[in-house]
CSV table of C-alpha atoms in Angstrom, one decimal:
chain,number,residue,atom,x,y,z
A,1,UNK,CA,20.8,23.5,5.9
A,2,UNK,CA,22.5,20.6,3.9
A,3,UNK,CA,21.9,20.5,0.2
A,4,UNK,CA,19.7,17.5,-0.5
A,5,UNK,CA,19.4,17.5,-4.2
A,6,UNK,CA,21.3,16.0,-7.3
A,7,UNK,CA,23.3,18.4,-7.6
A,8,UNK,CA,24.9,17.9,-3.7
A,9,UNK,CA,24.8,14.5,-3.3
A,10,UNK,CA,27.0,14.3,-6.2
A,11,UNK,CA,29.5,17.0,-5.1
A,12,UNK,CA,28.9,14.8,-1.8
A,13,UNK,CA,30.2,11.9,-3.0
A,14,UNK,CA,32.9,13.3,-5.2
A,15,UNK,CA,34.5,14.6,-1.8
A,16,UNK,CA,34.3,11.1,-0.4
A,17,UNK,CA,36.9,10.0,-3.2
A,18,UNK,CA,40.5,9.5,-2.6
A,19,UNK,CA,42.5,12.5,-3.6
A,20,UNK,CA,44.8,11.8,-6.5
A,21,UNK,CA,42.4,9.4,-8.2
A,22,UNK,CA,40.9,11.5,-10.3
A,23,UNK,CA,41.1,15.4,-11.1
A,24,UNK,CA,40.2,18.0,-9.0
A,25,UNK,CA,36.4,18.2,-7.9
A,26,UNK,CA,34.6,21.1,-8.3
A,27,UNK,CA,34.6,23.7,-5.8
A,28,UNK,CA,38.7,24.0,-5.7
A,29,UNK,CA,39.3,26.4,-8.6
A,30,UNK,CA,40.5,24.0,-10.7
A,31,UNK,CA,38.8,22.9,-14.1
A,32,UNK,CA,36.5,19.8,-13.9
A,33,UNK,CA,38.5,17.1,-16.5
A,34,UNK,CA,36.2,13.9,-15.3
A,35,UNK,CA,32.7,14.0,-17.6
A,36,UNK,CA,32.1,10.5,-17.4
A,37,UNK,CA,33.1,10.6,-14.1
A,38,UNK,CA,30.7,13.5,-13.1
A,39,UNK,CA,27.7,11.8,-15.2
A,40,UNK,CA,27.7,8.9,-13.1
A,41,UNK,CA,27.9,11.2,-9.8
A,42,UNK,CA,25.0,12.7,-11.0
A,43,UNK,CA,23.3,9.4,-11.2
A,44,UNK,CA,23.9,8.3,-8.0
A,45,UNK,CA,22.9,11.7,-7.2
A,46,UNK,CA,19.5,11.7,-8.9
A,47,UNK,CA,19.0,8.4,-6.8
A,48,UNK,CA,19.6,9.6,-2.7
A,49,UNK,CA,18.0,12.8,-3.7
A,50,UNK,CA,14.8,10.6,-4.8
A,51,UNK,CA,14.9,8.3,-1.8
A,52,UNK,CA,15.4,11.4,0.5
A,53,UNK,CA,12.7,13.3,-0.7
A,54,UNK,CA,10.5,10.0,-0.9
A,55,UNK,CA,11.9,9.9,2.9
A,56,UNK,CA,10.2,13.1,3.6
A,57,UNK,CA,7.1,12.6,2.3
A,58,UNK,CA,6.6,9.1,4.0
A,59,UNK,CA,7.3,10.9,7.0
A,60,UNK,CA,4.3,13.5,6.3
A,61,UNK,CA,2.3,9.9,5.8
A,62,UNK,CA,2.7,9.1,9.4
A,63,UNK,CA,0.2,12.0,10.5
A,64,UNK,CA,-3.2,12.9,9.4
A,65,UNK,CA,-2.6,16.2,9.5
A,66,UNK,CA,-0.1,15.7,6.7
A,67,UNK,CA,-1.5,12.6,4.8
A,68,UNK,CA,-1.8,12.9,1.2
A,69,UNK,CA,-3.2,10.9,-1.8
A,70,UNK,CA,-3.6,7.4,-1.3
A,71,UNK,CA,-2.1,7.0,2.3
A,72,UNK,CA,-5.3,8.9,3.3
A,73,UNK,CA,-7.6,6.4,1.4
A,74,UNK,CA,-5.3,3.8,3.1
A,75,UNK,CA,-6.0,5.4,6.8
A,76,UNK,CA,-9.9,5.6,6.1
A,77,UNK,CA,-9.7,2.0,5.2
A,78,UNK,CA,-7.4,0.6,8.3
A,79,UNK,CA,-10.4,2.8,10.9
A,80,UNK,CA,-13.5,2.5,8.5
A,81,UNK,CA,-12.9,-0.3,6.2
A,82,UNK,CA,-16.1,0.3,3.6
A,83,UNK,CA,-18.2,2.4,5.4
A,84,UNK,CA,-15.6,5.9,4.8
A,85,UNK,CA,-14.3,6.4,0.9
A,86,UNK,CA,-13.1,9.2,-1.1
A,87,UNK,CA,-16.4,10.6,-3.1
A,88,UNK,CA,-15.4,11.0,-6.9
A,89,UNK,CA,-12.8,14.2,-7.3
A,90,UNK,CA,-12.9,15.2,-2.9
A,91,UNK,CA,-10.2,17.1,-2.6
A,92,UNK,CA,-7.3,15.5,0.1
A,93,UNK,CA,-8.6,18.4,2.8
A,94,UNK,CA,-12.1,17.6,2.3
A,95,UNK,CA,-11.8,14.0,2.7
A,96,UNK,CA,-9.2,14.3,5.5
A,97,UNK,CA,-12.1,17.5,7.5
A,98,UNK,CA,-14.3,14.3,7.1
A,99,UNK,CA,-12.1,11.3,8.6
A,100,UNK,CA,-11.5,13.6,11.5
A,101,UNK,CA,-15.2,13.8,12.0
A,102,UNK,CA,-16.0,10.4,11.7
A,103,UNK,CA,-13.3,9.6,14.3
A,104,UNK,CA,-14.1,12.1,16.9
A,105,UNK,CA,-18.1,12.7,16.4
A,106,UNK,CA,-20.1,14.6,18.1
A,107,UNK,CA,-22.9,13.3,19.1
A,108,UNK,CA,-26.4,12.1,21.2
A,109,UNK,CA,-27.3,16.1,20.2
A,110,UNK,CA,-30.0,18.4,17.8
A,111,UNK,CA,-27.3,20.4,16.1
A,112,UNK,CA,-25.4,16.8,14.9
A,113,UNK,CA,-29.1,15.2,13.4
A,114,UNK,CA,-28.9,18.6,11.7
A,115,UNK,CA,-25.7,18.6,10.6
A,116,UNK,CA,-26.4,15.2,9.1
A,117,UNK,CA,-29.4,16.3,7.5
A,118,UNK,CA,-27.6,19.2,6.3
A,119,UNK,CA,-24.5,16.6,4.9
A,120,UNK,CA,-26.6,14.3,3.2
A,121,UNK,CA,-29.4,16.8,1.7
A,122,UNK,CA,-27.3,19.9,1.1
A,123,UNK,CA,-29.8,22.1,3.3
A,124,UNK,CA,-30.3,22.1,7.5
A,125,UNK,CA,-34.4,20.9,6.9
A,126,UNK,CA,-37.0,21.3,9.9
A,127,UNK,CA,-36.3,19.4,13.0
A,128,UNK,CA,-39.3,19.5,15.3
A,129,UNK,CA,-39.4,18.0,18.5
A,130,UNK,CA,-43.0,17.5,19.9
A,131,UNK,CA,-41.9,18.6,23.2
A,132,UNK,CA,-39.5,22.2,22.2
A,133,UNK,CA,-41.6,25.1,22.8
A,134,UNK,CA,-39.2,27.0,20.5
A,135,UNK,CA,-40.6,24.2,17.6
A,136,UNK,CA,-44.1,24.6,18.8
A,137,UNK,CA,-45.4,27.4,20.3
A,138,UNK,CA,-48.8,27.5,21.3
A,139,UNK,CA,-52.0,28.9,20.3
A,140,UNK,CA,-51.7,31.6,17.0
A,141,UNK,CA,-53.6,33.2,14.3
A,142,UNK,CA,-52.4,35.2,11.1
A,143,UNK,CA,-53.8,38.1,12.5
A,144,UNK,CA,-52.0,38.0,15.4
A,145,UNK,CA,-48.2,36.1,15.0
A,146,UNK,CA,-47.0,37.7,18.2
A,147,UNK,CA,-48.9,35.1,20.2
A,148,UNK,CA,-46.9,31.7,19.3
A,149,UNK,CA,-44.8,33.8,16.6
A,150,UNK,CA,-47.1,32.0,14.3
A,151,UNK,CA,-47.2,28.6,15.0
A,152,UNK,CA,-49.7,26.2,16.4
A,153,UNK,CA,-53.5,25.9,15.3
A,154,UNK,CA,-54.9,28.8,12.8
A,155,UNK,CA,-51.6,28.7,10.6
A,156,UNK,CA,-50.9,27.1,7.6
A,157,UNK,CA,-48.0,25.0,9.0
A,158,UNK,CA,-49.9,23.5,12.0
A,159,UNK,CA,-47.0,22.3,13.8
A,160,UNK,CA,-48.4,21.8,17.8
A,161,UNK,CA,-46.6,19.8,20.5
A,162,UNK,CA,-47.3,17.3,23.2
A,163,UNK,CA,-45.9,16.5,26.4
A,164,UNK,CA,-47.3,12.4,25.5
A,165,UNK,CA,-44.0,11.8,23.0
A,166,UNK,CA,-40.4,12.3,24.9
A,167,UNK,CA,-37.6,11.7,23.0
A,168,UNK,CA,-38.6,11.9,19.7
A,169,UNK,CA,-38.4,14.3,17.0
A,170,UNK,CA,-39.7,14.6,12.8
A,171,UNK,CA,-36.7,16.0,11.0
A,172,UNK,CA,-38.1,17.1,7.3
A,173,UNK,CA,-35.8,16.9,4.0
A,174,UNK,CA,-36.5,18.7,1.9
A,175,UNK,CA,-34.9,16.8,-1.5
A,176,UNK,CA,-37.2,17.9,-4.1
A,177,UNK,CA,-39.4,15.1,-4.0
A,178,UNK,CA,-41.8,13.1,-2.1
A,179,UNK,CA,-39.8,9.3,-1.7
A,180,UNK,CA,-39.1,7.1,1.1
A,181,UNK,CA,-35.5,8.5,2.6
A,182,UNK,CA,-32.8,7.2,1.8
A,183,UNK,CA,-31.3,4.4,3.7
A,184,UNK,CA,-27.5,6.0,4.0
A,185,UNK,CA,-29.5,9.1,5.4
A,186,UNK,CA,-31.3,7.0,7.8
A,187,UNK,CA,-28.8,5.3,9.1
A,188,UNK,CA,-27.0,8.4,9.3
A,189,UNK,CA,-29.1,10.1,11.3
A,190,UNK,CA,-29.4,7.1,13.6
A,191,UNK,CA,-26.1,6.8,14.4
A,192,UNK,CA,-26.0,10.3,16.0
A,193,UNK,CA,-29.2,9.8,17.8
A,194,UNK,CA,-29.2,9.6,21.2
A,195,UNK,CA,-29.8,6.1,22.7
A,196,UNK,CA,-33.4,5.3,23.4
A,197,UNK,CA,-34.7,8.0,21.0
A,198,UNK,CA,-37.0,8.1,17.9
A,199,UNK,CA,-36.4,10.0,14.9
A,200,UNK,CA,-39.7,10.4,12.1
A,201,UNK,CA,-38.3,11.2,8.8
A,202,UNK,CA,-39.7,12.4,6.0
A,203,UNK,CA,-38.7,13.8,2.2
A,204,UNK,CA,-40.1,16.6,1.1
A,205,UNK,CA,-40.6,18.7,-1.4
A,206,UNK,CA,-40.4,21.7,0.4
A,207,UNK,CA,-40.2,23.1,3.8
A,208,UNK,CA,-43.9,25.3,4.0
């Protein structure tokens, strides 16, 4: 392995100088007798070591997996403009993960909607599809939760399905208030929904 340190480059330059011009080079067993020359060579060695380090660092910046710092920000700007920027205090690894997810997104599935809500709110929230029996169940009472699993008519959290509203879902976001959902959240949910589908989104204080 080549010595690419400051001293390594200085020794390599010294070895290239014509024999007899200066006292013996380091490593020959003789004492160093050219301190001024050595200082100059150390200066050259410092520059070459810095350039070598810059080249090695630049090589890392050619791949998303090894990019760091401002190169990650430039990569995101090249592909996504101002729609994907680094959050305050966000680490390179966390930012890289978000870039990879944006480059190769999973779209069109229920888990994608849940993931967007989790990312925006910090909790998974609740997604209800009227035609999904797992979400809505059937008739039930508090006294007999085994029938329908405690969902539907007769329970506090009334949720019953309908075959008349295909390709729709209701999403409840546990934001802690009842304000209208943020535009960014609505846009991100719309971006992962399949074409021709509808999402009804609601901010809620708690999930009953």
